[in-house]
mmCIF file of N, CA, C and O in Angstrom:
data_model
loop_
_atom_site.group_PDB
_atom_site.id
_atom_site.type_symbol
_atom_site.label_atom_id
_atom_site.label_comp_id
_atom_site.label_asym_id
_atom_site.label_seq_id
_atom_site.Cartn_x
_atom_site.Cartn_y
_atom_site.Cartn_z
ATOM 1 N N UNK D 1 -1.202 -17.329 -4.712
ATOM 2 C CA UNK D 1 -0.630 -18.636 -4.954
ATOM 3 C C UNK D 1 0.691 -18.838 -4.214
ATOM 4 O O UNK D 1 1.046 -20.011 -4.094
ATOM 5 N N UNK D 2 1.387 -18.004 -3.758
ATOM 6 C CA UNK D 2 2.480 -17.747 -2.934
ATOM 7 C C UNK D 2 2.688 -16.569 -2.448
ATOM 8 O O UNK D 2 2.119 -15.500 -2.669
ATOM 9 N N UNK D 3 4.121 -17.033 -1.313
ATOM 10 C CA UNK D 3 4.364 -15.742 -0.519
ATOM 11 C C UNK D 3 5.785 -15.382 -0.496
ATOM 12 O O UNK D 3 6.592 -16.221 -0.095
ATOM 13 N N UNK D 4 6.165 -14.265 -0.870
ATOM 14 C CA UNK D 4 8.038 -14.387 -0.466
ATOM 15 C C UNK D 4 8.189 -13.169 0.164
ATOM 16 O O UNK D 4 7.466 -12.202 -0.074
ATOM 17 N N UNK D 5 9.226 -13.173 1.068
ATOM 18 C CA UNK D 5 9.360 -11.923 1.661
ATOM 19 C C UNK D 5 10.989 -11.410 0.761
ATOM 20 O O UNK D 5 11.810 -12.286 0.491
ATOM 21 N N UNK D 6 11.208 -10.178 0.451
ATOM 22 C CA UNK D 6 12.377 -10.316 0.230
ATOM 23 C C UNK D 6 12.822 -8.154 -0.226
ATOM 24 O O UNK D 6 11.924 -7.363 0.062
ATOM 25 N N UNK D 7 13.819 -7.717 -0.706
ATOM 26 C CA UNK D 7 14.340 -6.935 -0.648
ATOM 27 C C UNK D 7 13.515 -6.328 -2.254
ATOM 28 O O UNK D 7 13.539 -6.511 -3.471
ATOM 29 N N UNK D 8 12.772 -5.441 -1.093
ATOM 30 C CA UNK D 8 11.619 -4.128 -1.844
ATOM 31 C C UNK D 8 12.317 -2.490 -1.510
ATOM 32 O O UNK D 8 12.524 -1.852 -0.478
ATOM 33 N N UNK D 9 12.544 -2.225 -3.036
ATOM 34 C CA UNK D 9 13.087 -0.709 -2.601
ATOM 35 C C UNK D 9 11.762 0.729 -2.533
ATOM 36 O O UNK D 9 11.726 1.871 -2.073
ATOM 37 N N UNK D 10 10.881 -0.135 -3.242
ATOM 38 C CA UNK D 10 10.846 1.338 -3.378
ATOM 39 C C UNK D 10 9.116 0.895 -2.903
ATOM 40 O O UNK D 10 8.362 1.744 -3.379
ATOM 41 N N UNK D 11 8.578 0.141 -2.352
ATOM 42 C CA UNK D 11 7.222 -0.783 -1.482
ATOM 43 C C UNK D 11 7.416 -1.582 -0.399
ATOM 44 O O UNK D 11 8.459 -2.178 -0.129
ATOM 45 N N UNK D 12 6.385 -1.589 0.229
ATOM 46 C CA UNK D 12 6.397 -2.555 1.312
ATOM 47 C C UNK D 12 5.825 -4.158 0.608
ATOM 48 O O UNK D 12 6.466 -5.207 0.658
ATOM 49 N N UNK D 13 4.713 -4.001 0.092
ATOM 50 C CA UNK D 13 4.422 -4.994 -0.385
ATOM 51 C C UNK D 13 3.734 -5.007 -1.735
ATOM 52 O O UNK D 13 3.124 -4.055 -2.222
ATOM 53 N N UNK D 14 3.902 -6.175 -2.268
ATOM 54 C CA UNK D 14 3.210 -6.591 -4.042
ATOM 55 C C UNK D 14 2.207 -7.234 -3.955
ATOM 56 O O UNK D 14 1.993 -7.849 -2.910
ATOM 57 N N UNK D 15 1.316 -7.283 -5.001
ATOM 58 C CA UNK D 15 0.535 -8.787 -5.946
ATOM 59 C C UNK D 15 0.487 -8.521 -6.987
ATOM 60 O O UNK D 15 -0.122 -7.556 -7.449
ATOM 61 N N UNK D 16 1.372 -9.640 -7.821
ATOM 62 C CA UNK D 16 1.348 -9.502 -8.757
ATOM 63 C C UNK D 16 0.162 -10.094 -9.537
ATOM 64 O O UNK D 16 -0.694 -10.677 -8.871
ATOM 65 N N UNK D 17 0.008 -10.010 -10.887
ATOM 66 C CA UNK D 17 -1.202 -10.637 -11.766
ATOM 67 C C UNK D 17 -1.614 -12.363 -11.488
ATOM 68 O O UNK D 17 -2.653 -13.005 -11.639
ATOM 69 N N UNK D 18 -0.340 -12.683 -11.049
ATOM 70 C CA UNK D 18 -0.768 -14.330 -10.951
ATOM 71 C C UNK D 18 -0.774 -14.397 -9.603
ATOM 72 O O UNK D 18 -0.438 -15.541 -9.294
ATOM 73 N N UNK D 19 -1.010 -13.674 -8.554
ATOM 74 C CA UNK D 19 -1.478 -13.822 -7.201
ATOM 75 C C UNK D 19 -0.293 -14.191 -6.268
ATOM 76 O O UNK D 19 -0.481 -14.741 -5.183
ATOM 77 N N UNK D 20 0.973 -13.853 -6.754
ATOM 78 C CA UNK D 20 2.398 -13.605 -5.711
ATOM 79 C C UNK D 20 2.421 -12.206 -4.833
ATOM 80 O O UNK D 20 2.586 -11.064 -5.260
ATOM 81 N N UNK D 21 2.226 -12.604 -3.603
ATOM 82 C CA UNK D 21 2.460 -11.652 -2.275
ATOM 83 C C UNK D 21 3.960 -12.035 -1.922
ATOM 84 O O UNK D 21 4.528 -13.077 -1.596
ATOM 85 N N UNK D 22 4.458 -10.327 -2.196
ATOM 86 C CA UNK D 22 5.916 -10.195 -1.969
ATOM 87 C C UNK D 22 5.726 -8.875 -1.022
ATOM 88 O O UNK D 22 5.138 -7.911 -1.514
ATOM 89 N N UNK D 23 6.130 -8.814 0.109
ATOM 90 C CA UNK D 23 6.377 -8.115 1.082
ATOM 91 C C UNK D 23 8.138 -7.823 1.403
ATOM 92 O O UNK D 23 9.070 -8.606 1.219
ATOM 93 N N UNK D 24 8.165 -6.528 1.895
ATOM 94 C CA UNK D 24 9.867 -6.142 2.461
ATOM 95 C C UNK D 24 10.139 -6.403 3.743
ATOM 96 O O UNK D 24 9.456 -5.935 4.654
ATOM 97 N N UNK D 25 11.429 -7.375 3.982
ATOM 98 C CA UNK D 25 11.728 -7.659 4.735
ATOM 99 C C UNK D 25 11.898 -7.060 5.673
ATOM 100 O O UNK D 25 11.860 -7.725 6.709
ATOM 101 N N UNK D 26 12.165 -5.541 5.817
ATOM 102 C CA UNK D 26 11.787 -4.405 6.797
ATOM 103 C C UNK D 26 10.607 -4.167 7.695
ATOM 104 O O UNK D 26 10.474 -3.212 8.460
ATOM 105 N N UNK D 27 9.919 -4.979 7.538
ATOM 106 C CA UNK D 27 8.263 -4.411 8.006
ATOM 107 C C UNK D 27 8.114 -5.604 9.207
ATOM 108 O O UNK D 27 7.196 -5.771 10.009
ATOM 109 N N UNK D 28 9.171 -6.247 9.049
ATOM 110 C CA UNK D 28 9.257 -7.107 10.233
ATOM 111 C C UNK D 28 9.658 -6.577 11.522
ATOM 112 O O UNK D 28 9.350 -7.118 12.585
ATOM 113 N N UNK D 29 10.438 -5.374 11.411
ATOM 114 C CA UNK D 29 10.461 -4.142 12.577
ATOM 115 C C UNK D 29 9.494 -3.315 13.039
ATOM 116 O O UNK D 29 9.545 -2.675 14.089
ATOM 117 N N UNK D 30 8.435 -3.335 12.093
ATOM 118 C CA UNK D 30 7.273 -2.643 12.358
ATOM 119 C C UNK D 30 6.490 -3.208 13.099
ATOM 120 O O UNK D 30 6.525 -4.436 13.171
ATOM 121 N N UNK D 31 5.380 -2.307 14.006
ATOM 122 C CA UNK D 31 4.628 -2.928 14.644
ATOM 123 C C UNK D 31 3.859 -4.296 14.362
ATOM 124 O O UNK D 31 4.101 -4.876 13.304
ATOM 125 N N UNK D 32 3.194 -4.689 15.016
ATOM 126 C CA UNK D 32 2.194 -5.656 14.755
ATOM 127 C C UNK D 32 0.928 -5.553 13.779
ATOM 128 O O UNK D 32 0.488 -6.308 12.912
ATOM 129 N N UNK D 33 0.413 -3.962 14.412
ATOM 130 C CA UNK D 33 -0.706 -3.867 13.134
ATOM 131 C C UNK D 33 -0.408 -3.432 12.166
ATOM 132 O O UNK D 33 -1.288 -3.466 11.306
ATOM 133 N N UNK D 34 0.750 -2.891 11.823
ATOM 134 C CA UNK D 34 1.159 -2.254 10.643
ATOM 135 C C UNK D 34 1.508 -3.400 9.813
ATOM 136 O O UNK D 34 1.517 -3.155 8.606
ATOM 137 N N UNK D 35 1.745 -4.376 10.098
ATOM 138 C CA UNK D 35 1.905 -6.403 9.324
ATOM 139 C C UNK D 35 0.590 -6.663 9.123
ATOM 140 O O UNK D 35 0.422 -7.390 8.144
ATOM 141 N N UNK D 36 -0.439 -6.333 9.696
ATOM 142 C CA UNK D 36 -1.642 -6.792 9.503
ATOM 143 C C UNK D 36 -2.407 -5.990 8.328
ATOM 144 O O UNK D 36 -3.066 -6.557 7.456
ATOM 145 N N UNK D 37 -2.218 -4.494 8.434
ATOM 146 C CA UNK D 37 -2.689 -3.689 7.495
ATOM 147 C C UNK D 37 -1.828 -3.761 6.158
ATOM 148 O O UNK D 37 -2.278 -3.393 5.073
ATOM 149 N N UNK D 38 -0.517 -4.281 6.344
ATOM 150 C CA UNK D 38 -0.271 -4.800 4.873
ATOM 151 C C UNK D 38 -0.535 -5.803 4.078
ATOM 152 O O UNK D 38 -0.720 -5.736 2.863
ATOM 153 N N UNK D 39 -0.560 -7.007 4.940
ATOM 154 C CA UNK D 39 -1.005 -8.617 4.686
ATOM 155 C C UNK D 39 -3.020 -7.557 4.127
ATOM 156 O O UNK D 39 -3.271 -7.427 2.929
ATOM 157 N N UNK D 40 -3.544 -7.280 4.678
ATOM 158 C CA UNK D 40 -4.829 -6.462 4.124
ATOM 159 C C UNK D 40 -5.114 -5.758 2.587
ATOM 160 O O UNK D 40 -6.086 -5.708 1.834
ATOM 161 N N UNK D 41 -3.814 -5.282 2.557
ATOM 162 C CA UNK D 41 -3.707 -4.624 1.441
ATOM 163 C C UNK D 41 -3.855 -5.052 0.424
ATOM 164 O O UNK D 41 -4.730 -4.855 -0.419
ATOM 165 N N UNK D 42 -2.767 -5.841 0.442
ATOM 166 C CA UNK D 42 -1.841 -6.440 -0.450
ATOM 167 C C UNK D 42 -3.103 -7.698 -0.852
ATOM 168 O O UNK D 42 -3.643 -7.517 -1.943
ATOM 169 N N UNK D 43 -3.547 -8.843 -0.098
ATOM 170 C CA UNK D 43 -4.594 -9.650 0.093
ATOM 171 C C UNK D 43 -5.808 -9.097 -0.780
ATOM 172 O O UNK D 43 -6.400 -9.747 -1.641
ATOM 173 N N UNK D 44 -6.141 -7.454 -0.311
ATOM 174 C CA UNK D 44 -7.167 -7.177 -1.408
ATOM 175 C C UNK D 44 -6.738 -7.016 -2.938
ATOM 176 O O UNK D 44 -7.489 -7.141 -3.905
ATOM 177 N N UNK D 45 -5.709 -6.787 -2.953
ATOM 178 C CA UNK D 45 -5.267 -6.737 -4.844
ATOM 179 C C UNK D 45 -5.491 -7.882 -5.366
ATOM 180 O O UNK D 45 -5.254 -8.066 -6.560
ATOM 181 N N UNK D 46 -6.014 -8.910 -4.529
ATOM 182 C CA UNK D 46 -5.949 -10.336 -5.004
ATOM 183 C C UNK D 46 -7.405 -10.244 -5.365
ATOM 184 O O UNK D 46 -7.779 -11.212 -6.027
ATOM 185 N N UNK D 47 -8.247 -9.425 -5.134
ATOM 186 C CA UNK D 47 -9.727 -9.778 -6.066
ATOM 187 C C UNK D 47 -9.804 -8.238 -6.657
ATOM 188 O O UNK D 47 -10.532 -8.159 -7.647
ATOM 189 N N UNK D 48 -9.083 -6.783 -6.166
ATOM 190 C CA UNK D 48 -9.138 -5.117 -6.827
ATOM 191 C C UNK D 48 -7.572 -5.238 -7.214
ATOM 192 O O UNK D 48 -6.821 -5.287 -6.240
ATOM 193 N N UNK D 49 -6.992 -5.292 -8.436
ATOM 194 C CA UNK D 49 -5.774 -4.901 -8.949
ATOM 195 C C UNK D 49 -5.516 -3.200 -9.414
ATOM 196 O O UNK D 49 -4.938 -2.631 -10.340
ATOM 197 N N UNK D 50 -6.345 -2.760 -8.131
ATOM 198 C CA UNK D 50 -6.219 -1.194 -8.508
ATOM 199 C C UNK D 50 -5.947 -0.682 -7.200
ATOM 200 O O UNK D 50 -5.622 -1.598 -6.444
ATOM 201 N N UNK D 51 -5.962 0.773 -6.493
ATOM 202 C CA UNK D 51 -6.720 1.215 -5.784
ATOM 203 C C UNK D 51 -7.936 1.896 -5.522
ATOM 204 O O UNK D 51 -8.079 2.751 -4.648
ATOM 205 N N UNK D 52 -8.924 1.438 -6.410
ATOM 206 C CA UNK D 52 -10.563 1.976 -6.285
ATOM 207 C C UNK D 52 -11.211 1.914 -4.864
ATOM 208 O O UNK D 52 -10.708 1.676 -3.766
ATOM 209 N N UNK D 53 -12.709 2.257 -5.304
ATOM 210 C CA UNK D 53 -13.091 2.075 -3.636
ATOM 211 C C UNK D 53 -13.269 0.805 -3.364
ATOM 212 O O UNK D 53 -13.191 0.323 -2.234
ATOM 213 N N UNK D 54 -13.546 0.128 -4.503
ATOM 214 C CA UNK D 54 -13.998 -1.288 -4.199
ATOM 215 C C UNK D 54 -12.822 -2.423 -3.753
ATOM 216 O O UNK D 54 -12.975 -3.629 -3.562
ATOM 217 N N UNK D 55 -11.485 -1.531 -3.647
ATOM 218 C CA UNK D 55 -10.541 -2.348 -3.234
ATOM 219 C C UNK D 55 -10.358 -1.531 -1.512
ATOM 220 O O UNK D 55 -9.951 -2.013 -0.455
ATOM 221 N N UNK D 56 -10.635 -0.761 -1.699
ATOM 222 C CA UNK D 56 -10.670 0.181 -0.221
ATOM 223 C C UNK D 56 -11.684 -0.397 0.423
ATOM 224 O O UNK D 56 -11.613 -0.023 1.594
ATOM 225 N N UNK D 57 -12.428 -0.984 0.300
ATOM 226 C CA UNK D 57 -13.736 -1.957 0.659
ATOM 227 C C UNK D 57 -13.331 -3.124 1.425
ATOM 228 O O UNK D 57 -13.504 -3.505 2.583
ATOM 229 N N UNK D 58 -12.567 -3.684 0.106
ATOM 230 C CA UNK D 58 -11.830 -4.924 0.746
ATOM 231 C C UNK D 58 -11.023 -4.827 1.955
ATOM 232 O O UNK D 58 -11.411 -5.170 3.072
ATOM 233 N N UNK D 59 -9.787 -4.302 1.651
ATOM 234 C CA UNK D 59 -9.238 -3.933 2.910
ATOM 235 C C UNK D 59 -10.013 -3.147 4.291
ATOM 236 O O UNK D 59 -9.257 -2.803 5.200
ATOM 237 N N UNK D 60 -10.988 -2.965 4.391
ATOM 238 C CA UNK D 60 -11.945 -2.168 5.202
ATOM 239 C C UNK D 60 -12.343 -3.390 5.879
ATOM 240 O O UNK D 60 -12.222 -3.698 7.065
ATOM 241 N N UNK D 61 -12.829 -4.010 4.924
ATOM 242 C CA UNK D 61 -13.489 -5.889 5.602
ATOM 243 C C UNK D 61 -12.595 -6.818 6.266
ATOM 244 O O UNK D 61 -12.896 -7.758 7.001
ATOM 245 N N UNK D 62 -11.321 -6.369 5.855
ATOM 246 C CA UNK D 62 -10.257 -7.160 6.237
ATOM 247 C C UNK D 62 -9.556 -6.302 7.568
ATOM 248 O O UNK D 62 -8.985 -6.862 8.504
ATOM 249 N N UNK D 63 -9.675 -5.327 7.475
ATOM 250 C CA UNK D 63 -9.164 -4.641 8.689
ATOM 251 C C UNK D 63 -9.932 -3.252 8.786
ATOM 252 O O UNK D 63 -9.829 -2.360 7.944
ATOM 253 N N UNK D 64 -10.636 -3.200 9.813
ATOM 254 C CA UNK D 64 -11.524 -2.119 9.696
ATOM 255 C C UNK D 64 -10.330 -0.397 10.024
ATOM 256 O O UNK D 64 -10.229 0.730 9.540
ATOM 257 N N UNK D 65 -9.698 -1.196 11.089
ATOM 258 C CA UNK D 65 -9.047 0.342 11.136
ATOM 259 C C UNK D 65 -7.669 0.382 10.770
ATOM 260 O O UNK D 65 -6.775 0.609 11.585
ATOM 261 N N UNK D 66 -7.428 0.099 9.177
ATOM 262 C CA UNK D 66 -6.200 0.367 8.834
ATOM 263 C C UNK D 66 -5.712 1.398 8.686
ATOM 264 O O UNK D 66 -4.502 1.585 8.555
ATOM 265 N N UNK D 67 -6.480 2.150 8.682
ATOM 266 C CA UNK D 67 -5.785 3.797 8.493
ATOM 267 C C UNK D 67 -3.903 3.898 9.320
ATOM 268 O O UNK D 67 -2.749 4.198 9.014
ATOM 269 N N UNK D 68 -4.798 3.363 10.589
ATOM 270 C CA UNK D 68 -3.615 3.473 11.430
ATOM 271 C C UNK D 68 -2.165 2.936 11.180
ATOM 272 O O UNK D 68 -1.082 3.319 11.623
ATOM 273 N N UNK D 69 -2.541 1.806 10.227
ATOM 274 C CA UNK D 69 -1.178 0.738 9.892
ATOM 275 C C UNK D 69 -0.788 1.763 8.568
ATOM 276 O O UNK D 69 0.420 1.930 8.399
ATOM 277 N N UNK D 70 -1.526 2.320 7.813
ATOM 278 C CA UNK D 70 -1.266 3.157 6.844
ATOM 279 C C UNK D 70 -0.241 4.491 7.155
ATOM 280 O O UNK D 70 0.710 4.964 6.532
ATOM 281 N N UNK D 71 -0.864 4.824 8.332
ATOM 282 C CA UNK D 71 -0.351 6.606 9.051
ATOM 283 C C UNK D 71 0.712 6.226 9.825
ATOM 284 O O UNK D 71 1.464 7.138 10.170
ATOM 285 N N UNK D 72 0.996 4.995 10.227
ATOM 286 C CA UNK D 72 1.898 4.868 10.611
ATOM 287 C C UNK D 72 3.322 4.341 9.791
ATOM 288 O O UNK D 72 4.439 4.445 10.298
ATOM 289 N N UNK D 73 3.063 3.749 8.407
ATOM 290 C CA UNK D 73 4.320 3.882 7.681
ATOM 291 C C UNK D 73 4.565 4.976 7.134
ATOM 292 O O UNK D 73 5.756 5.173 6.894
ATOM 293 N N UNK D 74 3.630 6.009 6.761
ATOM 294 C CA UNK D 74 3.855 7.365 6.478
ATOM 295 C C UNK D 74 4.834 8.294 7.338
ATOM 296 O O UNK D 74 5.680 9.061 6.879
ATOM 297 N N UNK D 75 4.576 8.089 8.510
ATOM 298 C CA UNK D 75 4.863 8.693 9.611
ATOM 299 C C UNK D 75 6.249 7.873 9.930
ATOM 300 O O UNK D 75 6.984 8.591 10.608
ATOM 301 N N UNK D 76 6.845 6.569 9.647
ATOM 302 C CA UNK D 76 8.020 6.473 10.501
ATOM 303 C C UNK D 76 8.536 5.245 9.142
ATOM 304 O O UNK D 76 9.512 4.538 9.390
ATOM 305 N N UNK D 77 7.963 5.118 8.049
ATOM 306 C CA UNK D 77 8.714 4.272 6.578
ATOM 307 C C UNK D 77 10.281 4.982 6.404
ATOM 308 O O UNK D 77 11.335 4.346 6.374
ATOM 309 N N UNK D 78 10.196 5.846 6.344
ATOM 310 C CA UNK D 78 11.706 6.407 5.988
ATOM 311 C C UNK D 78 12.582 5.617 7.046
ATOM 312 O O UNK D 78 13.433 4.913 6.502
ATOM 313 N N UNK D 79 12.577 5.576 8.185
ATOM 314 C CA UNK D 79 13.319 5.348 9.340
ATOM 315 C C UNK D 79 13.346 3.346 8.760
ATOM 316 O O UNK D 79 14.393 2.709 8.877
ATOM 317 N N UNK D 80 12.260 2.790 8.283
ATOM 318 C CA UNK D 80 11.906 1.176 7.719
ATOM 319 C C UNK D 80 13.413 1.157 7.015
ATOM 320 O O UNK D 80 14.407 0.472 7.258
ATOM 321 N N UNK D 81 13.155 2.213 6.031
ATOM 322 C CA UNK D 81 14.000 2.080 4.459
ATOM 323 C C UNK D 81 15.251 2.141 4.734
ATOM 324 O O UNK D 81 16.054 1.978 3.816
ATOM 325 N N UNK D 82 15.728 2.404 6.125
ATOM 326 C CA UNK D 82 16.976 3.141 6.231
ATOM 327 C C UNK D 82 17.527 1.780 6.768
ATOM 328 O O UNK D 82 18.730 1.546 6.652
ATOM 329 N N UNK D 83 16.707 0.897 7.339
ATOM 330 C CA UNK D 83 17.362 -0.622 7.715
ATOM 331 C C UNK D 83 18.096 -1.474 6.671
ATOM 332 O O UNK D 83 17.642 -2.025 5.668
ATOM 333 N N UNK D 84 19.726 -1.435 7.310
ATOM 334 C CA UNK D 84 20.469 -2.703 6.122
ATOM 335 C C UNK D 84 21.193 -1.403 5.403
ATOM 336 O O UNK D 84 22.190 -1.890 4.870
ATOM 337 N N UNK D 85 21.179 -0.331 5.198
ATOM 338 C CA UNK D 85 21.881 0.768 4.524
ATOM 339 C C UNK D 85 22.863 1.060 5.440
ATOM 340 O O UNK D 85 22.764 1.274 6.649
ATOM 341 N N UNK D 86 23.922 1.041 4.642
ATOM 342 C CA UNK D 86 25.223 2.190 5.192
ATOM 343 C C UNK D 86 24.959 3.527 5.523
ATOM 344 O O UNK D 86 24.370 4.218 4.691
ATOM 345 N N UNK D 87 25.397 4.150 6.922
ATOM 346 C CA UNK D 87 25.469 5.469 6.439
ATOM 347 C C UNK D 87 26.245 6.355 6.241
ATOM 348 O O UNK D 87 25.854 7.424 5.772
#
């Protein structure tokens, strides 16, 4: 039902129960597909409010090779989180 981008500590992105997609303003540094595999994600909680397979499904339909947008916040999120912090 909406979208806000805004200051996520401890996620990249939400849905909540009434269908609000809240994403971190950080991920706007991130690649291109790594925005796509979250908008995926996040998009499938909107019909799986879990992570089952049947929400791993969804996102599969929605982006077949997210792994990559996945392995890649694994691989370089810390360096995301560290944007806007003092050091």
């Amino acid at each position: 039902s909406r979208l806000q981008v805004k200051e996520l500590r401890s996620r990249w992105g939400s849905c909540s129960s009434d269908g609000v997609l809240s994403f971190s303003w950080r991920v706007i540094c991130a690649p291109e597909f790594v925005l796509d595999y979250l908008a995926a994600h996040e998009v499938a909680h909107l019909r799986e409010m879990n992570h089952s397979r049947r929400f791993w499904a969804h996102v599969r339909k929605c982006m077949p090779d997210y792994e990559r947008g996945s392995e890649w916040l694994h691989e370089h999120g810390c360096a995301l989180h560290a944007i806007g912090h003092a050091r």
